[in-house]
Coordinates of C-alpha atoms and ligand atoms in Angstrom, one line a residue:
M1 CA 70.4 0.1 144.6
R2 CA 67.8 2.7 145.6
I3 CA 68.8 5.5 147.8
T4 CA 65.3 7.0 147.7
Q5 CA 62.4 6.2 145.5
D6 CA 63.9 8.1 142.6
I7 CA 67.6 8.2 143.3
R8 CA 69.7 5.2 142.4
Y9 CA 73.3 4.1 143.1
I10 CA 75.3 3.2 139.9
G11 CA 78.8 3.3 141.3
V12 CA 81.5 0.6 141.3
N13 CA 84.0 -1.0 143.7
D14 CA 87.7 -1.2 142.9
H15 CA 89.6 -4.0 144.6
K16 CA 92.5 -4.0 142.2
L17 CA 93.9 -0.5 142.9
D18 CA 97.3 -0.6 144.6
L19 CA 97.7 3.1 145.4
F20 CA 94.9 5.7 145.3
E21 CA 96.1 8.9 143.7
G22 CA 99.4 7.0 143.2
Q23 CA 100.3 7.2 146.9
Y24 CA 97.7 6.1 149.4
V25 CA 97.4 2.4 150.2
V26 CA 93.8 1.1 150.0
P27 CA 93.8 -2.3 151.6
D28 CA 90.0 -2.4 151.5
G29 CA 89.7 -1.0 147.9
M30 CA 88.0 2.1 146.7
A31 CA 84.5 3.0 145.6
Y32 CA 83.8 5.4 142.7
N33 CA 80.3 6.6 143.3
S34 CA 77.8 7.6 140.6
Y35 CA 74.1 8.2 141.0
L36 CA 71.0 8.6 138.8
I37 CA 67.9 10.6 139.5
H38 CA 64.6 9.6 137.8
D39 CA 62.0 12.3 137.2
Y40 CA 60.4 14.1 134.3
K41 CA 64.1 14.6 133.3
V42 CA 66.8 12.0 134.1
A43 CA 70.1 13.2 135.6
V44 CA 73.2 11.2 136.0
M45 CA 75.6 12.4 138.6
D46 CA 79.3 11.9 137.6
T47 CA 81.0 8.9 135.9
V48 CA 83.6 6.5 137.3
D49 CA 87.2 5.5 136.9
K50 CA 88.4 4.4 133.4
N51 CA 88.9 0.8 134.4
F52 CA 85.2 0.4 135.1
T53 CA 83.6 1.9 131.9
H54 CA 81.5 -1.0 130.9
E55 CA 80.5 -2.1 134.5
W56 CA 79.3 1.5 135.0
L57 CA 77.5 1.7 131.6
D58 CA 75.8 -1.6 132.3
K59 CA 74.5 -0.3 135.7
L60 CA 73.5 3.0 134.1
A61 CA 71.6 1.2 131.3
K62 CA 69.8 -1.1 133.8
E63 CA 68.7 1.8 136.1
L64 CA 67.6 4.0 133.1
E65 CA 64.9 1.4 132.6
G66 CA 64.7 2.1 128.8
R67 CA 64.8 5.9 129.2
K68 CA 67.6 8.3 128.0
P69 CA 69.5 10.6 130.3
D70 CA 68.8 14.3 129.9
Y71 CA 71.8 15.6 132.0
L72 CA 75.2 14.5 133.1
I73 CA 76.1 16.5 136.2
V74 CA 79.9 16.8 136.6
H75 CA 80.7 17.7 140.2
H76 CA 84.4 17.1 139.9
M77 CA 86.9 16.6 137.1
E78 CA 89.5 14.4 138.7
P79 CA 89.8 11.3 136.4
D80 CA 88.5 8.8 139.0
H81 CA 85.1 10.5 138.4
S82 CA 85.3 12.1 135.0
A83 CA 87.1 9.4 132.9
N84 CA 83.9 8.4 131.1
I85 CA 82.4 11.8 130.3
Q86 CA 83.3 11.5 126.6
V87 CA 82.1 7.9 126.3
F88 CA 78.8 9.0 127.9
A89 CA 78.5 12.0 125.6
Q90 CA 78.9 9.8 122.5
L91 CA 76.5 7.1 123.7
Y92 CA 73.8 9.7 124.7
P93 CA 74.2 12.5 122.2
E94 CA 71.0 14.3 123.4
A95 CA 72.2 14.6 127.0
V96 CA 73.4 18.1 128.3
I97 CA 76.6 18.2 130.3
V98 CA 76.2 20.4 133.4
A99 CA 79.3 21.7 135.3
S100 CA 81.2 24.8 136.4
A101 CA 83.0 26.9 133.8
A102 CA 86.3 25.7 135.2
A103 CA 85.2 22.1 134.7
F104 CA 84.5 22.7 131.0
R105 CA 88.0 24.2 130.6
M106 CA 89.4 21.0 132.1
M107 CA 87.2 18.9 129.8
N108 CA 89.0 20.6 126.9
N109 CA 92.3 19.6 128.5
Y110 CA 91.3 16.0 128.9
F111 CA 89.1 15.3 125.9
G112 CA 89.9 18.1 123.4
T113 CA 86.3 19.5 123.6
D114 CA 84.4 21.6 126.1
F115 CA 81.0 20.4 124.8
A116 CA 80.2 24.0 123.8
D117 CA 77.1 22.9 121.8
R118 CA 75.5 20.9 124.6
R119 CA 76.6 22.3 127.9
L120 CA 75.1 24.1 130.8
I121 CA 77.4 26.2 133.0
V122 CA 76.2 26.5 136.6
N123 CA 77.2 28.9 139.3
D124 CA 76.7 29.2 143.0
G125 CA 73.0 29.1 143.8
D126 CA 71.8 28.1 140.3
E127 CA 68.9 25.6 140.2
L128 CA 68.1 22.9 137.7
P129 CA 64.5 21.5 137.9
L130 CA 64.2 17.8 136.9
G131 CA 60.4 17.7 137.8
R132 CA 59.6 17.4 141.4
H133 CA 63.3 17.0 142.1
V134 CA 65.3 20.2 141.9
L135 CA 69.1 20.5 142.0
K136 CA 70.6 23.5 143.7
F137 CA 74.3 24.0 143.0
F138 CA 77.1 25.2 145.3
T139 CA 80.6 26.0 144.2
A140 CA 83.1 24.3 146.4
P141 CA 86.5 25.3 145.0
M142 CA 89.5 23.3 146.3
I143 CA 87.5 20.5 147.8
H144 CA 89.5 19.3 146.4
W145 CA 90.1 20.8 142.9
P146 CA 89.1 24.4 141.8
E147 CA 86.2 23.4 139.5
V148 CA 84.3 21.4 142.1
I149 CA 80.5 22.0 142.6
M150 CA 78.2 20.2 144.9
S151 CA 74.4 19.9 144.5
Y152 CA 71.5 19.7 146.9
E153 CA 68.4 17.9 145.7
K154 CA 65.6 19.7 147.4
F155 CA 62.8 17.1 147.2
D156 CA 64.6 14.2 148.8
K157 CA 67.0 16.5 150.7
V158 CA 70.1 14.8 149.4
L159 CA 73.5 16.6 149.3
F160 CA 75.8 15.4 146.5
S161 CA 79.0 16.4 148.2
A162 CA 81.7 15.5 145.6
D163 CA 84.9 14.4 147.5
A164 CA 83.7 15.8 150.8
F165 CA 82.6 13.2 153.3
G166 CA 84.3 10.5 151.2
K167 CA 86.6 7.8 152.5
F168 CA 88.9 5.0 151.4
G169 CA 87.4 1.6 151.1
A170 CA 85.1 -0.2 148.7
L171 CA 81.4 -0.3 149.6
D172 CA 81.4 -4.2 149.8
S173 CA 84.3 -4.2 152.3
Y174 CA 83.5 -4.6 156.0
D175 CA 83.7 -1.3 157.8
D176 CA 82.5 -0.5 161.3
D177 CA 84.4 2.7 161.8
W178 CA 83.7 5.4 159.1
A179 CA 85.9 8.0 160.8
C180 CA 89.1 5.9 160.6
E181 CA 89.5 5.8 156.8
A182 CA 87.5 9.1 156.3
R183 CA 90.1 10.9 158.4
R184 CA 93.1 9.4 156.6
Y185 CA 91.3 10.4 153.3
Y186 CA 90.5 13.9 154.5
F187 CA 93.9 14.8 155.8
G188 CA 95.7 13.2 152.9
I189 CA 93.6 14.6 150.2
V190 CA 91.5 17.6 151.3
G191 CA 93.3 18.6 154.6
K192 CA 95.2 21.5 153.1
Y193 CA 92.0 23.3 152.3
G194 CA 90.5 23.7 155.7
A195 CA 89.4 27.3 155.0
Q196 CA 87.5 26.1 151.9
V197 CA 85.8 23.3 153.8
Q198 CA 84.8 25.8 156.5
A199 CA 83.3 28.0 153.8
L200 CA 81.3 25.1 152.4
L201 CA 80.0 24.0 155.8
K202 CA 78.8 27.6 156.3
K203 CA 77.0 27.4 152.9
V204 CA 75.2 24.2 153.6
S205 CA 74.5 24.9 157.3
G206 CA 71.0 26.2 156.5
L207 CA 70.0 23.1 154.4
D208 CA 67.8 20.4 155.7
I209 CA 70.1 17.4 154.8
K210 CA 68.7 13.9 155.1
T211 CA 71.3 12.1 153.1
I212 CA 74.9 12.8 152.0
C213 CA 76.0 11.1 148.7
A214 CA 79.8 11.5 148.3
L215 CA 81.9 10.4 145.4
H216 CA 83.7 7.9 147.6
G217 CA 82.5 5.9 150.6
P218 CA 79.1 5.0 151.9
I219 CA 75.9 6.9 151.5
L220 CA 75.4 8.6 154.8
K221 CA 71.9 8.7 156.2
E222 CA 72.0 8.4 160.0
D223 CA 73.7 10.5 162.6
L224 CA 74.6 13.2 160.1
P225 CA 75.6 15.7 162.9
Y226 CA 78.4 13.3 163.7
Y227 CA 79.9 13.5 160.2
L228 CA 79.3 17.2 160.0
G229 CA 80.9 17.7 163.4
L230 CA 84.0 15.8 162.4
Y231 CA 84.4 17.9 159.3
Q232 CA 84.0 21.0 161.4
T233 CA 86.8 19.8 163.7
W234 CA 89.1 18.6 161.0
S235 CA 88.7 21.7 158.8
S236 CA 89.2 24.1 161.7
Y237 CA 92.4 22.1 162.7
G238 CA 90.8 21.4 166.1
V239 CA 91.8 18.5 168.4
E240 CA 89.5 15.5 167.8
T241 CA 90.9 13.1 170.4
D242 CA 92.8 13.8 173.6
G243 CA 96.1 12.1 173.1
I244 CA 99.6 12.2 171.8
A245 CA 101.1 11.0 168.5
V246 CA 104.7 9.8 168.6
C247 CA 106.3 9.6 165.2
Y248 CA 109.9 8.4 164.8
T249 CA 112.5 7.2 162.4
S250 CA 115.4 5.0 163.7
V251 CA 118.5 3.8 162.0
Y252 CA 119.8 1.2 164.5
G253 CA 116.9 1.0 166.9
H254 CA 118.1 3.5 169.6
T255 CA 115.7 6.2 168.6
K256 CA 112.9 3.6 168.3
E257 CA 113.7 2.5 171.8
A258 CA 113.4 6.1 173.0
A259 CA 110.1 6.6 171.2
E260 CA 108.7 3.4 172.6
K261 CA 109.9 4.2 176.1
L262 CA 108.4 7.7 175.9
A263 CA 105.1 6.2 174.8
A264 CA 105.1 3.9 177.8
M265 CA 105.9 6.8 180.1
L266 CA 103.1 8.9 178.6
T267 CA 100.6 6.1 179.2
A268 CA 101.9 5.7 182.7
E269 CA 101.5 9.4 183.3
G270 CA 97.8 9.2 182.4
C271 CA 97.7 10.2 178.7
P272 CA 94.5 8.6 177.5
K273 CA 95.8 7.6 174.0
V274 CA 99.3 7.3 172.6
A275 CA 99.7 6.5 168.9
V276 CA 103.2 5.4 167.8
T277 CA 104.3 5.4 164.2
D278 CA 107.6 4.3 162.5
L279 CA 107.7 6.7 159.6
A280 CA 109.9 4.5 157.5
R281 CA 107.8 1.3 157.9
D282 CA 104.3 2.3 158.7
D283 CA 101.8 4.1 156.4
M284 CA 102.8 7.7 156.6
A285 CA 99.2 8.8 155.8
E286 CA 98.2 7.2 159.1
A287 CA 100.9 9.3 160.9
V288 CA 99.6 12.4 159.1
E289 CA 96.0 11.8 160.3
D290 CA 97.3 11.0 163.8
A291 CA 99.2 14.3 163.9
F292 CA 96.0 16.2 163.1
R293 CA 93.8 14.0 165.3
Y294 CA 95.6 14.6 168.5
G295 CA 96.6 17.8 170.2
K296 CA 100.2 16.9 170.8
L297 CA 102.9 15.4 168.6
V298 CA 106.4 14.1 169.5
L299 CA 108.9 13.8 166.7
A300 CA 112.0 11.6 167.2
T301 CA 114.7 11.3 164.6
T302 CA 118.4 11.2 163.9
T303 CA 120.8 13.7 162.5
Y304 CA 121.7 12.3 159.0
N305 CA 124.0 13.8 156.4
S306 CA 124.1 17.0 158.5
E307 CA 120.3 17.0 158.0
I308 CA 117.5 14.9 159.4
F309 CA 116.5 11.4 158.4
P310 CA 114.7 11.6 155.0
F311 CA 111.4 10.0 156.1
M312 CA 111.1 12.6 159.0
R313 CA 111.8 15.4 156.5
T314 CA 109.1 14.1 154.2
F315 CA 106.7 13.8 157.1
I316 CA 107.2 17.3 158.4
E317 CA 107.0 18.8 154.9
T318 CA 103.7 16.9 154.4
L319 CA 102.3 18.3 157.7
K320 CA 103.3 21.8 156.6
E321 CA 101.8 21.4 153.2
H322 CA 98.5 20.3 154.8
G323 CA 98.3 23.4 157.0
Y324 CA 99.6 21.9 160.3
Q325 CA 98.7 24.2 163.2
N326 CA 97.4 24.6 166.7
R327 CA 99.5 21.9 168.3
T328 CA 102.1 21.2 170.9
V329 CA 105.3 19.5 169.6
G330 CA 108.0 17.7 171.6
L331 CA 111.3 16.8 170.0
I332 CA 113.7 13.9 170.5
E333 CA 117.0 14.0 168.6
N334 CA 119.8 11.4 168.2
G335 CA 123.2 12.1 166.8
S336 CA 126.4 10.3 167.6
W337 CA 128.8 13.2 167.2
A338 CA 127.0 16.4 166.2
P339 CA 123.3 16.1 167.0
Q340 CA 121.2 18.9 165.3
A341 CA 118.0 17.1 164.4
A342 CA 115.9 19.0 167.0
K343 CA 117.1 22.4 165.7
I344 CA 116.2 21.4 162.1
M345 CA 112.8 20.0 163.0
R346 CA 112.0 23.0 165.0
G347 CA 113.1 25.3 162.2
M348 CA 110.9 23.4 159.7
L349 CA 107.8 23.8 161.9
E350 CA 108.4 27.4 163.0
G351 CA 106.4 28.8 160.0
C352 CA 103.3 26.8 161.1
K353 CA 100.6 28.7 162.9
N354 CA 100.2 28.4 166.6
I355 CA 102.8 25.7 167.3
T356 CA 104.0 25.4 170.9
F357 CA 107.3 23.6 171.5
A358 CA 107.7 21.5 174.7
E359 CA 110.4 23.0 176.9
N360 CA 112.0 19.7 177.4
T361 CA 113.9 18.3 174.4
V362 CA 115.6 14.9 174.5
R363 CA 119.1 14.6 173.2
I364 CA 120.5 11.1 172.6
T365 CA 124.1 10.7 171.5
G366 CA 124.0 7.2 170.2
A367 CA 122.2 5.1 172.9
L368 CA 119.9 6.1 175.8
N369 CA 121.8 6.8 179.0
D370 CA 120.9 8.2 182.4
A371 CA 120.9 11.8 181.1
S372 CA 118.7 11.1 178.1
N373 CA 116.4 8.8 180.2
A374 CA 115.9 11.7 182.6
Q375 CA 115.1 14.0 179.7
L376 CA 112.5 11.5 178.4
K377 CA 110.9 11.4 181.8
A378 CA 110.8 15.2 181.9
L379 CA 109.3 15.4 178.5
A380 CA 106.7 12.8 179.4
E381 CA 105.8 14.7 182.6
E382 CA 105.5 18.0 180.7
L383 CA 103.3 16.7 178.0
T384 CA 101.0 15.0 180.4
K385 CA 100.8 17.5 183.2
E386 CA 97.1 18.3 182.6
Y387 CA 96.0 14.6 182.6
P388 CA 94.7 13.1 185.8
K389 CA 97.4 10.7 187.1
P390 CA 96.4 7.1 187.5
S391 CA 94.9 6.5 190.9
A392 CA 96.4 4.2 193.5
E393 CA 93.6 1.8 192.6
D394 CA 94.5 2.0 188.9
K395 CA 98.2 1.5 189.7
A396 CA 97.3 -1.5 191.8
K397 CA 95.7 -3.0 188.8
Q398 CA 99.0 -2.8 186.9
D399 CA 101.0 -5.1 189.3
P400 CA 103.9 -6.6 187.3
K401 CA 104.1 -9.4 189.9
A402 CA 101.0 -10.9 188.4
M403 CA 103.2 -12.0 185.5
F404 CA 105.0 -14.3 187.9
K405 CA 101.8 -16.2 188.6
I406 CA 101.8 -17.5 185.0
G407 CA 102.9 -21.2 185.2
Y408 CA 106.0 -22.2 183.2
G409 CA 108.0 -25.4 182.7
L410 CA 111.8 -25.3 182.3
Y411 CA 113.5 -26.7 179.3
V412 CA 116.9 -27.2 177.8
V413 CA 116.9 -26.4 174.1
T414 CA 119.6 -28.3 172.2
T415 CA 120.9 -27.3 168.8
N416 CA 124.0 -27.6 166.6
D417 CA 125.6 -24.8 164.7
G418 CA 127.4 -27.1 162.3
T419 CA 130.6 -27.4 164.2
K420 CA 129.4 -27.9 167.8
D421 CA 126.4 -28.7 170.0
N422 CA 124.8 -26.2 172.2
G423 CA 122.2 -26.1 175.0
C424 CA 120.2 -23.2 176.5
I425 CA 117.6 -22.9 179.2
V426 CA 114.2 -21.7 178.0
N427 CA 110.9 -21.3 179.9
T428 CA 108.5 -20.0 177.3
V429 CA 107.2 -23.1 175.6
V430 CA 103.6 -24.0 174.9
Q431 CA 101.8 -26.6 172.8
V432 CA 99.6 -24.5 170.7
T433 CA 97.7 -27.1 168.6
S434 CA 97.2 -30.9 168.7
T435 CA 96.0 -31.7 165.1
P436 CA 98.7 -31.4 164.0
N437 CA 100.9 -31.0 167.0
R438 CA 102.5 -27.5 167.0
V439 CA 104.7 -26.1 169.7
A440 CA 105.7 -22.5 170.2
V441 CA 109.1 -21.8 171.6
C442 CA 110.2 -18.2 172.4
I443 CA 114.0 -17.5 172.6
N444 CA 115.7 -14.3 173.5
K445 CA 117.4 -12.9 170.3
Q446 CA 120.5 -12.1 172.4
N447 CA 121.0 -15.9 172.9
Y448 CA 123.3 -17.8 170.5
T449 CA 120.6 -20.5 170.4
H450 CA 118.2 -18.1 168.7
H451 CA 120.7 -17.5 165.9
I452 CA 121.3 -21.3 165.5
V453 CA 117.6 -22.1 165.4
Q454 CA 117.1 -19.4 162.7
Q455 CA 120.0 -20.8 160.7
T456 CA 119.2 -24.5 161.0
G457 CA 115.4 -24.6 161.5
K458 CA 115.5 -27.4 164.0
L459 CA 115.9 -27.9 167.8
N460 CA 115.4 -30.4 170.5
L461 CA 113.2 -29.5 173.5
N462 CA 114.5 -31.4 176.6
V463 CA 111.8 -31.3 179.3
L464 CA 113.6 -30.9 182.6
S465 CA 112.3 -33.0 185.5
V466 CA 112.4 -32.1 189.2
E467 CA 115.6 -34.2 189.5
A468 CA 117.6 -31.5 187.7
P469 CA 120.2 -29.9 190.1
F470 CA 121.2 -26.2 190.0
S471 CA 124.4 -27.2 188.0
V472 CA 122.2 -27.9 185.0
F473 CA 120.9 -24.3 185.1
Q474 CA 124.4 -22.9 185.6
K475 CA 125.8 -25.0 182.7
Y476 CA 123.1 -24.3 180.1
G477 CA 121.7 -21.0 181.4
F478 CA 124.6 -18.8 182.6
V479 CA 127.2 -19.0 179.8
S480 CA 126.9 -18.5 176.1
G481 CA 127.4 -21.5 173.7
R482 CA 129.1 -18.9 171.4
A483 CA 132.1 -18.9 173.8
V484 CA 132.0 -22.4 175.4
D485 CA 131.5 -25.9 174.2
K486 CA 128.9 -27.1 176.7
F487 CA 129.1 -30.7 175.6
A488 CA 132.9 -31.0 175.3
G489 CA 134.0 -34.5 176.4
M490 CA 130.5 -35.8 177.1
D491 CA 129.0 -39.0 175.8
V492 CA 125.8 -37.9 174.2
S493 CA 122.7 -39.4 172.7
R494 CA 121.1 -38.1 169.5
S495 CA 117.6 -38.1 168.1
G496 CA 116.7 -38.7 164.5
N497 CA 117.4 -35.1 163.5
G498 CA 121.0 -35.5 164.7
L499 CA 120.7 -33.2 167.7
I500 CA 121.5 -34.1 171.3
Y501 CA 118.9 -35.0 173.8
L502 CA 120.0 -35.1 177.5
D503 CA 120.4 -38.5 179.1
Q504 CA 119.8 -37.2 182.6
Y505 CA 117.4 -34.9 184.4
I506 CA 114.7 -34.8 181.7
N507 CA 111.4 -36.7 181.6
A508 CA 110.9 -36.3 177.8
Y509 CA 112.3 -34.7 174.7
L510 CA 110.7 -33.4 171.5
S511 CA 112.4 -32.9 168.2
L512 CA 111.0 -29.8 166.6
K513 CA 111.1 -28.4 163.0
V514 CA 110.5 -24.7 162.6
E515 CA 107.5 -23.9 160.4
E516 CA 107.3 -20.1 161.1
E517 CA 109.0 -17.4 163.1
L518 CA 107.3 -14.4 164.6
D519 CA 109.4 -11.4 165.5
L520 CA 108.4 -10.2 169.0
G521 CA 111.0 -7.5 169.3
T522 CA 113.3 -8.8 172.0
H523 CA 112.4 -12.5 171.3
G524 CA 111.7 -14.7 168.4
M525 CA 108.8 -17.1 168.6
F526 CA 109.3 -20.3 166.6
I527 CA 106.2 -22.2 165.7
C528 CA 107.3 -25.8 165.3
S529 CA 106.0 -29.1 164.1
V530 CA 107.0 -32.2 166.1
T531 CA 109.2 -34.7 164.2
E532 CA 110.0 -37.0 167.1
A533 CA 108.8 -37.3 170.8
Q534 CA 109.9 -39.7 173.6
V535 CA 109.0 -40.0 177.2
L536 CA 112.1 -41.0 179.2
S537 CA 111.0 -41.0 182.9
K538 CA 108.0 -40.7 185.2
A539 CA 109.5 -37.8 187.2
E540 CA 107.5 -34.6 187.4
T541 CA 108.3 -31.7 185.1
M542 CA 110.4 -29.0 186.6
T543 CA 108.3 -25.8 186.9
Y544 CA 109.6 -22.4 187.4
T545 CA 108.0 -22.3 190.9
Y546 CA 109.6 -25.6 191.8
Y547 CA 113.0 -24.2 190.7
Q548 CA 112.5 -21.0 192.7
N549 CA 111.5 -22.9 195.9
N550 CA 113.7 -26.0 195.7
V551 CA 116.6 -25.7 193.3
K552 CA 117.9 -22.2 193.2
P553 CA 120.4 -21.6 196.1
K554 CA 119.6 -18.7 198.4
P555 CA 121.6 -15.7 197.1
Q556 CA 124.6 -14.6 199.1
T557 CA 123.3 -11.2 200.1
E558 CA 124.6 -11.2 203.7
G559 CA 126.1 -7.8 204.4
K560 CA 125.5 -6.6 200.9
K561 CA 123.5 -3.6 199.8
G562 CA 121.8 -3.5 196.4
W563 CA 119.7 -5.8 194.2
V564 CA 119.4 -9.5 193.6
C565 CA 118.3 -11.3 190.4
K566 CA 115.3 -13.4 191.2
I567 CA 116.2 -15.8 188.4
C568 CA 119.8 -16.7 189.1
G569 CA 120.7 -15.0 192.4
Y570 CA 123.3 -12.6 190.9
V571 CA 123.9 -9.7 193.2
Y572 CA 124.2 -6.1 191.9
E573 CA 125.7 -3.9 194.6
G574 CA 124.8 -0.2 194.5
D575 CA 122.0 2.2 195.5
E576 CA 120.1 2.4 192.2
L577 CA 119.7 -0.4 189.7
P578 CA 119.8 1.1 186.2
E579 CA 116.3 0.8 184.5
D580 CA 117.7 -1.0 181.5
Y581 CA 120.1 -3.3 183.5
I582 CA 120.5 -6.8 182.2
C583 CA 121.8 -9.6 184.5
P584 CA 125.3 -10.5 183.3
L585 CA 124.7 -14.2 184.4
C586 CA 121.2 -15.1 183.1
K587 CA 120.5 -12.1 180.8
H588 CA 117.2 -11.3 182.6
H589 CA 116.0 -7.7 182.7
A590 CA 116.1 -5.2 185.6
S591 CA 112.4 -6.0 186.3
D592 CA 113.5 -9.5 187.5
F593 CA 115.7 -8.0 190.3
E594 CA 114.5 -7.2 193.8
P595 CA 116.1 -5.0 196.5
I596 CA 118.2 -6.9 199.1
K597 CA 116.3 -6.6 202.4
Ligands
FEO1 FE1 87.8 11.4 144.1 FE2 89.3 14.4 144.0 O1 88.7 12.8 143.3

């Protein structure tokens, strides 16, 4: 591949690598870049990883077009670029190795020779003419090893930038957002050395750069001020994007609930971007880049062994190692008997430069309650006070009542736990494909039916008709099959899978076999194939709207003050309905209640 008339690309793509540098996931692979400059003299710029020796040598031989290389320029000694120096030196004995003095010392460590008889040591500002192309060298210590040099080719105005401006990802992988993986790469690998990157940016600021050739990632030709600007922001620990990173660990889900609740509050309070990371399950390098990307960070963790949860400790230590600074930090702690996570997290970050702690800290002692919910709200308000609040018009565009306009049918799902039959009312059912027929059924994880379907992998879907009376909903919807045998003493009919289908009040049933389950947090979605299907009557299907208008009795709210469940009519008496209230009858959430008028 030609970069200019005389500069060729001879790098390789690695799609087999599991972890770059033994720790960073690289789902899109990695590129080890190497270049060749044709002129009166021929220069090769760096080698590649040891797993690609022959692929690289083949490319080199092809681009040499029968010539011999005069120089091997070694910008960086990390093995992903230097592994083939000795192979090259043996194959091309006339070539001179060009590097910094520190790099030659490292060659001695790696290869047992510092090429004393055929080397050229270069320093800051030295030049190497190849013909019309001239390389000017810049030392760039700690970007990201001490021996690093960069070179500027004056004729074509190309900066060979070593690891700077590199990114994760092979060059043949699709990538429409350079910054995403370049940021994760920068903060993971170079981020500690902001001062050194600043010094380099100063050095190259007077150069007329048309192209940047890094050792990883694509060749950058257009919009160079964008890339240089991001490096300026990153290396000065500035805020790149207005927003808040929320990073949590959670043992039993309560801290997770708090982190997610806070994230929703931050968004509702006008925060333009909220990034939430589970430090135990998500890529921690993503969390690190988010912590540096945004101006504010919320840390939520549990007290654990009189310490903090290990993933949070690792995360904070990683931030500190990478020079974390200039940020506002909010803290959420959880501890069932002696919470001290906030104090520990604060202590760990106190040595970092220019960290402002939010005044409001959230303390959870097990599960969220009124007091900790209020603290979450106060923290959300404090962290978002400078953001414009959503306008009345924006709020009007977030009307939860729109959800009620989605059409639903109503169904009884029948199952058998091995000892008894069970039935449960479900409304979230949809046929998702027809060749073959696939039906998606969502069931609340709190329901015993969810457990039985997970255990047995089969269910019958009874399609309720408009003939079904309210008693059907009471029987299958308001009590748990864990406690009650809903079919005791009944004569029942069974389909081929052995499960009951209702003899009354349905117009059809489908026997379903679970093919896949998707975890949706509160619900599980079962994607099912259809093993049997029968139409039993011509009656119309019961819809949720029909149920609301014609089946559900009017709630007995006369003389009562409080809230009524729109699903089953249960009345909650009191001034305030708790935000996380669950209807004891039908298990629907507080959002399905309305005030008694
Ligand atoms: Fe790509 Fe620092 O090696």
